Amino acid sequence: MASLRARQSRPCLAVESKGGVDLVTEVDRLCEKEITQALHAEYPTHAFIGEESTFLSTGELSSSSAPFGLPGESAPTWIIDPIDGTTNFVHGHPFIAVAIGLSIHQDVVLGVIYLPVLNEMYRAWRGGGARCNDGPLLKVSGAQSIHDALLVNNIGSCREEEFLQLSFHRLYALMTAKLPGPLQGLRMSGSACVNLALVAGGRLDAYVEDGVGGVWDVAAGKILVEEAGGVVVGWEGEPWVLRMGRGRVIAGNAALVSDLVARMRDVDGRVWRRKRLRVALKVGMIALMGMGLLAMRRRREGATRRSG
Ligand code: LIP
């Protein structure tokens, strides 16, 4: 991990795009390979899911384009994000994390998140509480309202206009809320794992993101937050489940999370209704123009018949 810190300042880091502004570096791949191979040596029958690749039963790493799904019921599965916050890493920004989660029967039972620049190791296992380094048991914050909350949100690599407009509407609604008052503070860290570790440690009150990159962004942090007395849910407030593909997440203490779920639902509903109204207005305008044109044509035809 010292080498991870050193490589961050290396000027000739090989960076590739996974599509658009989504980046991967040689260090992501190298770290994933080392972590996976070390775990595989200890647990040869276990399954592995990494952000950059998947580990085949032959002991080889395959490229992330290889099809893979969550393994079956019984295989304990290690879920690895070798560098969460790759864009931060590329820019030398300190909010980066290495995350490892272990899921058994689709339930994350163990999680470790290491913040190499801060040298903070967060860890938790089911029933064992969560800790950072040699510190006391972690506890999520007790903030009960957004007016007392420091919220973290990320806008990942999606640059679609509609998605961005909706994302900014949600933040605007929180920043201008009348009751109980506007959000106390808003941050964007660029790393889902840093967010979840800091929520578990009570240094951020809540985390909201629509568009986390995959299970590796959330798995390890989920158990940290839960063992620190908090909850991690999906957009409708449903339990967050391991599922391949992009995801949505809200984490924090239960009261604040259910308030945020309701507020997101409210904004999404309003934006959706406005969009439907705009479509209805457009259709109405087109219909009116069509009727106008038809009436003009009929008048012209009538006039031609009368003059003939
Ligand atoms: C990133 C996450 C970030 C999210 C991005 C992306 P990466 O992971 O940590 O929170 O907004 O979509 O998934 O690519 O830095 O490992």
Coordinates of N, CA and C in Angstrom, one line a residue, residues 155-285:
I155 N -21.4 12.5 -8.5 CA -21.9 12.3 -9.8 C -20.8 11.6 -10.5
G156 N -21.0 10.3 -10.9 CA -20.0 9.5 -11.4 C -19.6 9.8 -12.9
S157 N -19.6 8.8 -13.7 CA -19.1 9.1 -15.1 C -20.2 9.3 -16.1
C158 N -21.5 9.3 -15.7 CA -22.5 9.5 -16.7 C -22.7 11.0 -17.0
R159 N -22.7 11.3 -18.3 CA -22.8 12.7 -18.7 C -24.0 12.9 -19.6
E160 N -25.1 12.1 -19.4 CA -26.3 12.3 -20.1 C -27.1 13.5 -19.5
E161 N -27.6 14.3 -20.5 CA -28.2 15.6 -20.0 C -29.3 15.4 -19.0
E162 N -30.2 14.4 -19.4 CA -31.4 14.2 -18.6 C -31.0 13.8 -17.2
F163 N -30.1 12.9 -17.1 CA -29.6 12.4 -15.8 C -29.0 13.5 -15.0
L164 N -28.2 14.3 -15.6 CA -27.5 15.4 -14.9 C -28.5 16.4 -14.4
Q165 N -29.5 16.7 -15.3 CA -30.5 17.7 -14.8 C -31.2 17.2 -13.6
L166 N -31.6 15.9 -13.6 CA -32.3 15.3 -12.5 C -31.4 15.3 -11.2
S167 N -30.1 15.0 -11.4 CA -29.2 15.0 -10.3 C -29.1 16.4 -9.7
F168 N -29.0 17.4 -10.5 CA -28.9 18.8 -10.0 C -30.2 19.2 -9.3
H169 N -31.3 18.8 -9.9 CA -32.6 19.1 -9.3 C -32.7 18.6 -7.8
R170 N -32.2 17.3 -7.7 CA -32.2 16.7 -6.4 C -31.4 17.5 -5.4
L171 N -30.2 17.9 -5.8 CA -29.3 18.6 -4.9 C -29.9 20.0 -4.6
Y172 N -30.5 20.6 -5.7 CA -31.1 22.0 -5.5 C -32.2 21.9 -4.4
A173 N -33.0 20.8 -4.5 CA -34.1 20.7 -3.6 C -33.6 20.6 -2.2
L174 N -32.5 19.8 -2.0 CA -31.9 19.7 -0.6 C -31.3 21.0 -0.1
M175 N -30.7 21.7 -1.1 CA -30.0 22.9 -0.7 C -30.9 24.1 -0.4
T176 N -32.2 23.9 -0.8 CA -33.2 25.0 -0.7 C -34.4 24.6 0.2
A177 N -34.3 23.4 0.8 CA -35.4 22.9 1.5 C -35.9 23.9 2.6
K178 N -37.2 24.1 2.7 CA -37.8 25.0 3.6 C -37.9 24.4 5.0
L179 N -38.3 23.1 5.0 CA -38.5 22.4 6.2 C -37.6 21.2 6.3
P180 N -36.8 21.0 7.3 CA -36.6 21.9 8.5 C -35.7 23.0 8.2
G181 N -35.3 23.2 7.0 CA -34.2 24.2 6.6 C -33.3 23.5 5.6
P182 N -32.5 24.3 4.9 CA -31.6 23.7 3.9 C -30.5 22.8 4.5
L183 N -30.0 21.9 3.6 CA -28.9 21.0 4.0 C -27.7 21.9 4.6
Q184 N -27.1 21.3 5.6 CA -26.0 22.1 6.3 C -24.8 22.1 5.4
G185 N -24.5 21.0 4.7 CA -23.3 21.0 3.9 C -23.4 19.9 2.9
L186 N -22.7 20.1 1.7 CA -22.7 19.1 0.6 C -21.3 18.9 0.1
R187 N -20.9 17.6 0.0 CA -19.6 17.3 -0.5 C -19.7 16.3 -1.7
M188 N -18.7 16.3 -2.6 CA -18.6 15.2 -3.5 C -17.2 14.7 -3.4
S189 N -17.0 13.5 -3.1 CA -15.6 13.0 -2.8 C -15.0 12.3 -4.0
G190 N -15.8 11.7 -4.9 CA -15.3 10.9 -6.0 C -15.0 9.5 -5.6
S191 N -15.3 9.1 -4.4 CA -15.1 7.6 -4.1 C -16.3 7.2 -3.2
A192 N -17.0 6.2 -3.7 CA -18.1 5.6 -2.9 C -17.6 5.0 -1.6
C193 N -16.4 4.3 -1.7 CA -15.9 3.6 -0.5 C -15.5 4.6 0.6
V194 N -14.8 5.7 0.1 CA -14.5 6.7 1.1 C -15.7 7.2 1.8
N195 N -16.8 7.5 1.0 CA -18.0 8.0 1.6 C -18.6 7.0 2.6
L196 N -18.6 5.8 2.3 CA -19.3 4.8 3.2 C -18.4 4.6 4.5
A197 N -17.1 4.7 4.3 CA -16.2 4.6 5.5 C -16.4 5.8 6.4
L198 N -16.5 7.0 5.8 CA -16.7 8.2 6.6 C -18.1 8.3 7.2
V199 N -19.1 7.7 6.5 CA -20.5 7.6 7.1 C -20.4 6.7 8.3
A200 N -19.7 5.5 8.2 CA -19.6 4.6 9.3 C -18.9 5.3 10.5
G201 N -17.9 6.1 10.2 CA -17.2 6.8 11.3 C -17.9 8.0 11.8
G202 N -19.1 8.3 11.3 CA -19.8 9.5 11.8 C -19.2 10.8 11.4
R203 N -18.3 10.8 10.4 CA -17.7 12.1 10.0 C -18.5 12.7 8.8
L204 N -19.3 11.9 8.1 CA -20.3 12.4 7.2 C -21.6 11.8 7.7
D205 N -22.7 12.6 7.6 CA -24.0 12.1 8.1 C -24.7 11.2 7.2
A206 N -24.6 11.4 5.9 CA -25.3 10.5 4.9 C -24.6 10.6 3.6
Y207 N -24.9 9.6 2.8 CA -24.4 9.5 1.4 C -25.5 9.1 0.5
V208 N -25.6 9.8 -0.6 CA -26.6 9.6 -1.6 C -26.0 9.5 -3.0
E209 N -26.1 8.4 -3.7 CA -25.6 8.4 -5.1 C -26.5 7.6 -6.0
D210 N -26.8 8.2 -7.1 CA -27.6 7.5 -8.2 C -26.5 7.2 -9.3
G211 N -26.1 6.0 -9.4 CA -25.1 5.6 -10.4 C -23.8 5.1 -9.9
V212 N -23.8 4.5 -8.7 CA -22.5 3.8 -8.3 C -22.1 2.8 -9.4
G213 N -20.8 2.6 -9.6 CA -20.3 1.8 -10.7 C -20.6 0.3 -10.6
G214 N -20.8 -0.2 -9.4 CA -21.0 -1.7 -9.3 C -21.0 -2.1 -7.9
V215 N -21.1 -3.4 -7.6 CA -21.2 -3.9 -6.3 C -19.9 -3.6 -5.5
W216 N -18.8 -3.6 -6.2 CA -17.5 -3.3 -5.5 C -17.4 -1.9 -4.9
D217 N -18.3 -1.0 -5.3 CA -18.3 0.3 -4.8 C -19.0 0.3 -3.4
V218 N -19.9 -0.7 -3.2 CA -20.8 -0.6 -2.0 C -20.6 -1.8 -1.0
A219 N -20.2 -2.9 -1.5 CA -20.2 -4.2 -0.7 C -19.5 -4.0 0.6
A220 N -18.2 -3.6 0.6 CA -17.4 -3.5 1.9 C -18.0 -2.4 2.8
G221 N -18.4 -1.3 2.2 CA -18.9 -0.2 3.0 C -20.2 -0.5 3.6
K222 N -21.0 -1.3 3.0 CA -22.3 -1.6 3.5 C -22.2 -2.2 4.9
I223 N -21.3 -3.2 5.1 CA -21.3 -3.8 6.4 C -20.6 -2.9 7.4
L224 N -19.7 -2.0 6.9 CA -19.1 -1.0 7.9 C -20.3 -0.1 8.5
V225 N -21.1 0.4 7.6 CA -22.2 1.3 8.0 C -23.2 0.5 8.9
E226 N -23.5 -0.7 8.5 CA -24.5 -1.5 9.3 C -23.9 -1.8 10.7
E227 N -22.7 -2.2 10.7 CA -22.1 -2.5 12.0 C -21.9 -1.3 12.9
A228 N -21.9 -0.1 12.2 CA -21.8 1.1 13.0 C -23.2 1.7 13.4
G229 N -24.2 0.8 13.1 CA -25.5 1.2 13.5 C -26.4 1.9 12.5
G230 N -25.9 2.0 11.3 CA -26.6 2.7 10.2 C -27.3 1.7 9.2
V231 N -27.9 2.3 8.2 CA -28.5 1.5 7.1 C -28.0 1.9 5.8
V232 N -28.1 0.9 4.9 CA -27.7 1.2 3.5 C -28.8 0.6 2.6
V233 N -29.5 1.5 1.9 CA -30.7 1.1 1.1 C -30.6 1.5 -0.3
G234 N -31.6 1.0 -1.1 CA -31.7 1.4 -2.5 C -32.6 2.7 -2.5
W235 N -33.0 3.1 -3.7 CA -33.6 4.4 -4.0 C -35.0 4.5 -3.3
E236 N -35.7 3.3 -3.3 CA -37.0 3.3 -2.7 C -37.0 3.0 -1.2
G237 N -35.8 2.9 -0.6 CA -35.7 2.6 0.8 C -35.7 1.1 1.0
E238 N -35.6 0.3 -0.1 CA -35.6 -1.2 0.0 C -34.2 -1.6 0.4
P239 N -34.0 -2.8 1.0 CA -32.7 -3.2 1.4 C -31.8 -3.2 0.2
W240 N -30.5 -2.8 0.3 CA -29.6 -2.8 -0.8 C -29.1 -4.2 -1.0
V241 N -29.3 -4.7 -2.2 CA -28.8 -6.1 -2.5 C -27.7 -6.1 -3.5
L242 N -26.9 -7.1 -3.5 CA -25.8 -7.3 -4.4 C -26.4 -7.6 -5.8
R243 N -26.1 -6.8 -6.7 CA -26.6 -7.0 -8.1 C -25.6 -6.4 -9.0
M244 N -25.4 -7.1 -10.2 CA -24.4 -6.6 -11.1 C -25.0 -5.3 -11.8
G245 N -24.1 -4.5 -12.3 CA -24.6 -3.3 -13.0 C -24.6 -2.0 -12.1
R246 N -24.9 -0.9 -12.7 CA -24.9 0.4 -11.9 C -26.0 0.3 -10.8
G247 N -25.8 1.1 -9.8 CA -26.8 1.0 -8.7 C -27.0 2.4 -8.1
R248 N -28.0 2.4 -7.2 CA -28.3 3.6 -6.4 C -28.2 3.3 -4.9
V249 N -27.7 4.3 -4.2 CA -27.5 4.0 -2.8 C -27.8 5.2 -1.9
I250 N -28.4 4.9 -0.7 CA -28.5 6.0 0.3 C -28.1 5.3 1.6
A251 N -27.2 6.0 2.3 CA -26.6 5.4 3.6 C -26.6 6.5 4.7
G252 N -26.7 6.0 5.9 CA -26.6 6.9 7.1 C -27.4 6.3 8.2
N253 N -27.8 7.1 9.2 CA -28.7 6.6 10.2 C -30.1 6.4 9.7
A254 N -30.9 5.5 10.3 CA -32.2 5.2 9.7 C -33.1 6.3 9.5
A255 N -33.2 7.3 10.5 CA -34.1 8.4 10.4 C -33.7 9.3 9.2
L256 N -32.5 9.6 9.1 CA -32.0 10.5 8.0 C -32.2 9.9 6.7
V257 N -31.9 8.6 6.6 CA -32.0 7.8 5.3 C -33.5 7.8 4.9
S258 N -34.4 7.6 5.8 CA -35.8 7.5 5.4 C -36.3 8.9 5.0
D259 N -35.8 10.0 5.6 CA -36.1 11.4 5.2 C -35.6 11.6 3.7
L260 N -34.3 11.2 3.5 CA -33.7 11.4 2.2 C -34.4 10.6 1.1
V261 N -34.9 9.3 1.4 CA -35.6 8.5 0.5 C -36.9 9.3 0.1
A262 N -37.6 9.9 1.1 CA -38.8 10.6 0.8 C -38.5 11.8 -0.1
R263 N -37.5 12.5 0.2 CA -37.1 13.7 -0.5 C -36.7 13.4 -2.0
M264 N -36.0 12.3 -2.2 CA -35.6 11.9 -3.5 C -36.8 11.6 -4.3
R265 N -37.7 10.8 -3.7 CA -39.0 10.4 -4.3 C -39.8 11.6 -4.8
D266 N -39.8 12.6 -3.9 CA -40.6 13.8 -4.2 C -40.0 14.5 -5.4
V267 N -38.7 14.7 -5.4 CA -38.1 15.5 -6.5 C -38.3 14.6 -7.8
D268 N -38.0 13.3 -7.7 CA -38.1 12.5 -8.9 C -39.5 12.5 -9.5
G269 N -40.5 12.5 -8.6 CA -42.0 12.5 -9.0 C -42.3 13.9 -9.7
R270 N -41.8 15.0 -9.1 CA -42.0 16.3 -9.7 C -41.4 16.4 -11.0
V271 N -40.2 15.9 -11.2 CA -39.5 16.0 -12.5 C -40.2 15.2 -13.5
W272 N -40.6 14.0 -13.1 CA -41.3 13.1 -14.0 C -42.6 13.7 -14.4
R273 N -43.4 14.3 -13.5 CA -44.7 14.9 -13.8 C -44.5 16.0 -14.8
R274 N -43.4 16.9 -14.5 CA -43.1 18.0 -15.4 C -42.7 17.5 -16.8
K275 N -42.0 16.4 -16.9 CA -41.6 15.9 -18.2 C -42.8 15.4 -18.9
R276 N -43.7 14.7 -18.2 CA -45.0 14.2 -18.9 C -45.8 15.4 -19.4
L277 N -45.9 16.5 -18.6 CA -46.6 17.7 -19.0 C -46.0 18.3 -20.2
R278 N -44.7 18.3 -20.2 CA -44.0 18.9 -21.4 C -44.3 18.1 -22.7
V279 N -44.3 16.8 -22.5 CA -44.5 15.9 -23.7 C -46.0 16.1 -24.1
A280 N -46.9 16.2 -23.1 CA -48.3 16.4 -23.4 C -48.5 17.7 -24.1
L281 N -47.8 18.7 -23.7 CA -48.0 20.1 -24.3 C -47.5 20.0 -25.7
K282 N -46.3 19.3 -25.9 CA -45.8 19.2 -27.3 C -46.7 18.5 -28.2
V283 N -47.3 17.4 -27.7 CA -48.3 16.6 -28.5 C -49.5 17.5 -28.8
G284 N -49.9 18.2 -27.8 CA -51.1 19.1 -28.0 C -50.8 20.2 -29.0
M285 N -49.6 20.8 -29.0 CA -49.2 21.8 -29.9 C -49.2 21.2 -31.3

